[in-house]
Amino acid sequence: DGGITQSPKYLFRKEGQNVTLSCEQNLNHDAMYWYRQDPGQGLRLIYYSQIVNDFQKGDIAEGYSVSREKKESFPLTVTSAQKNPTAFYLCASSMGRAGGDTDTQYFGPGTRLTVL
Amino acid sequence: KQEVTQIPAALSVPEGENLVLNCSFTDSAIYNLQWFRQDPGKGLTSLLLIQSSQREQTSGRLNASLDKSSGRSTLYIAASQPGDSATYLCAVRLTGGGNKLTFGTGTQLKVEL
């Protein structure tokens, strides 16, 4: 099956700890994205990557870090510097520039992070 | 800065009713607009994508329209069914912004038997 997987589905973290959320895709997509969703709010872009070994900050990058060492993988680390990390985190991928006018983002099932 | 607003925030309708969801955006320099569906605790599924040069797109019982000059889009759902119950989000892609999307806050739809 082709698609995007995120793990774990639920994640609990103690204050002061760093945690890493996994995102893997087998769609051969160049571009990958991380969003944060809070109750009653739309998705906000944290980081995005248009190609391997390259990534850019989104609108709310503070307290987060990413890497893009492989085309299939785009892990997100939530650091202790993130003041309010409890949220639903969504990963997406798309063809990127190759997708042209109709480039569409495909989303994973999400990871719910709770800080205890 | 682009802002995207969706009204209403929540909507409850009886099965079979036709309904309209609204999306408005402040910057008309958009590349395209997408409508997504999100089921509780799940990821997003793309429903329709409208290019800035298009006026509408249709898929089955769904019809999305775009009026770029007034900064508005509507999603029309015909003959609603309980399975349509979900949150519907619109998102705009700005020109020159790569594939960065700005999302609205969503409309939570409940279709009752």
XYZ file of C-alpha atoms in Angstrom:
229
model
C 0.000 0.000 0.000
C 1.211 3.467 -0.843
C 0.787 6.218 1.663
C 2.073 8.183 4.591
C 2.574 6.700 8.019
C 3.094 8.494 11.284
C 4.144 6.966 14.554
C 3.304 6.765 17.301
C -0.428 7.530 17.217
C -0.324 8.806 20.803
C 2.719 10.174 22.598
C 3.139 11.360 26.157
C 6.041 13.502 27.230
C 7.229 14.886 30.507
C 8.094 18.551 30.632
C 11.712 19.209 29.703
C 12.048 16.173 27.436
C 12.674 16.183 23.715
C 10.552 13.817 21.621
C 10.738 12.807 17.964
C 7.718 12.145 15.791
C 8.149 9.855 12.826
C 6.810 10.451 9.307
C 7.458 8.068 6.422
C 6.083 8.068 2.873
C 6.415 5.595 0.013
C 4.762 7.797 -2.599
C 8.109 8.895 -4.072
C 7.198 12.488 -3.215
C 9.872 15.171 -3.152
C 8.143 17.535 -0.728
C 7.158 16.900 2.887
C 5.496 19.073 5.510
C 4.769 19.208 9.236
C 1.671 20.919 10.616
C 0.331 21.486 14.089
C -3.414 21.494 14.821
C -4.926 22.862 18.038
C -8.601 22.506 19.012
C -10.806 24.879 17.079
C -7.937 26.069 14.920
C -6.755 25.352 11.431
C -3.458 23.721 10.609
C -0.307 25.783 11.048
C 2.879 25.007 9.150
C 5.916 24.149 11.285
C 8.558 23.108 8.736
C 8.616 21.963 5.140
C 11.120 20.328 2.843
C 11.044 20.522 -0.934
C 13.928 18.119 -1.499
C 16.297 15.836 0.391
C 18.835 17.629 2.615
C 16.888 20.884 2.431
C 14.153 22.317 4.638
C 12.632 25.690 5.533
C 10.885 27.125 8.554
C 7.162 27.547 8.420
C 5.047 29.938 10.445
C 5.666 28.410 13.886
C 9.102 26.768 13.796
C 10.325 27.926 17.218
C 10.950 24.983 19.557
C 10.958 22.421 16.735
C 13.658 20.850 14.571
C 13.615 18.555 11.536
C 15.949 16.605 9.291
C 15.559 15.292 5.746
C 18.350 12.785 5.190
C 16.207 10.428 3.120
C 13.480 11.140 0.596
C 11.049 8.863 2.437
C 11.503 10.260 5.928
C 10.949 13.637 7.601
C 11.140 13.297 11.411
C 10.079 16.173 13.667
C 11.685 16.775 17.050
C 9.712 18.714 19.618
C 12.282 20.228 21.938
C 11.973 21.403 25.513
C 12.073 24.954 24.148
C 8.561 24.542 22.751
C 6.415 26.201 25.424
C 3.076 24.612 24.597
C 3.700 21.359 22.729
C 0.416 19.565 23.464
C -1.314 19.315 20.071
C -2.194 17.086 17.132
C 0.691 16.859 14.657
C 0.097 16.105 10.994
C 2.648 15.203 8.357
C 1.997 15.573 4.634
C 3.804 14.984 1.377
C 3.379 16.106 -2.212
C 5.130 15.868 -5.553
C 6.409 19.390 -5.027
C 7.633 21.267 -8.072
C 7.042 18.200 -10.231
C 3.366 18.373 -9.329
C 2.946 21.704 -11.088
C -0.364 23.534 -10.923
C -2.301 20.769 -9.248
C 0.244 19.649 -6.680
C -1.799 18.141 -3.856
C -0.704 17.363 -0.323
C -1.471 13.912 1.075
C -1.752 13.646 4.834
C -0.779 11.025 7.367
C -3.083 9.929 10.217
C -1.460 12.218 12.769
C 0.246 11.935 16.168
C -1.394 13.303 19.301
C 1.256 14.622 21.682
C 0.404 15.294 25.310
C 2.781 16.894 27.779
C 2.251 15.666 31.313
C -0.534 38.114 5.817
C -3.130 35.788 4.343
C -6.018 35.005 6.669
C -8.599 32.338 5.914
C -11.968 32.286 7.669
C -14.691 29.653 7.591
C -18.286 30.255 8.571
C -20.123 28.672 10.256
C -17.815 26.956 12.742
C -20.377 24.194 13.219
C -23.468 23.086 11.357
C -26.103 20.431 12.013
C -28.570 19.438 9.289
C -31.079 16.637 8.694
C -30.213 13.940 6.197
C -31.069 14.798 2.593
C -30.620 18.539 2.934
C -28.471 20.523 0.511
C -25.944 22.728 2.284
C -23.269 25.346 1.669
C -20.028 25.859 3.554
C -18.227 29.176 3.239
C -14.559 30.112 3.068
C -13.149 33.625 2.757
C -9.561 34.798 2.330
C -7.976 38.232 2.594
C -5.285 38.105 -0.111
C -6.662 37.453 -3.598
C -3.217 36.601 -5.028
C -3.835 32.901 -4.703
C -2.564 30.095 -6.885
C -5.342 27.703 -5.982
C -7.785 26.768 -3.243
C -8.472 23.320 -1.840
C -11.222 21.810 0.230
C -10.299 19.002 2.634
C -12.277 16.650 4.839
C -11.075 15.587 8.301
C -12.706 12.846 10.340
C -12.257 12.987 14.145
C -8.693 12.212 15.185
C -7.620 11.541 11.604
C -5.590 13.144 8.861
C -6.969 15.235 5.992
C -8.353 13.998 2.689
C -8.356 16.298 -0.324
C -11.824 16.740 -1.847
C -11.504 19.389 -4.541
C -8.830 21.724 -5.878
C -9.757 24.871 -7.807
C -7.132 26.747 -9.797
C -7.218 30.558 -9.601
C -8.331 30.669 -13.248
C -11.288 28.360 -12.615
C -14.723 29.187 -11.279
C -15.786 25.801 -9.988
C -14.988 22.121 -9.639
C -17.332 19.194 -9.159
C -16.896 15.714 -7.735
C -19.999 13.613 -7.235
C -22.308 15.413 -4.801
C -19.705 18.076 -4.091
C -19.334 21.360 -5.939
C -16.795 24.010 -5.042
C -16.859 27.529 -6.428
C -14.249 30.263 -6.350
C -14.643 34.032 -6.639
C -11.092 35.282 -6.372
C -11.952 38.964 -6.684
C -14.218 38.865 -3.652
C -11.996 36.441 -1.746
C -14.633 33.742 -1.370
C -15.169 30.058 -1.985
C -18.156 27.863 -1.257
C -18.476 24.101 -0.927
C -21.922 22.845 -1.882
C -22.952 19.387 -0.674
C -26.050 17.957 -2.299
C -28.372 15.472 -0.643
C -26.331 15.230 2.547
C -25.820 11.842 4.236
C -24.731 10.862 7.770
C -21.427 9.711 6.250
C -20.731 13.331 5.288
C -20.350 14.196 8.973
C -16.812 15.514 9.417
C -14.842 18.759 9.637
C -14.336 20.529 6.322
C -11.285 22.746 5.884
C -10.379 25.089 3.074
C -6.794 26.031 2.304
C -5.258 28.542 -0.076
C -1.941 28.386 -1.843
C -0.419 31.789 -2.502
C 1.350 32.695 -5.714
C 5.099 32.552 -5.269
C 4.746 30.601 -2.046
C 5.794 27.179 -3.236
C 3.188 24.700 -2.057
C 2.706 26.337 1.329
C -0.940 26.236 2.328
C -2.816 28.565 4.664
C -5.738 26.784 6.304
C -9.059 28.007 7.597
C -10.349 26.964 11.020
C -12.845 24.514 9.565
C -16.592 23.874 9.677
C -17.712 20.894 11.755
C -20.660 19.283 9.970
C -23.115 16.843 11.499
C -25.750 15.201 9.313
C -28.494 13.640 11.411
C -30.802 10.783 10.549
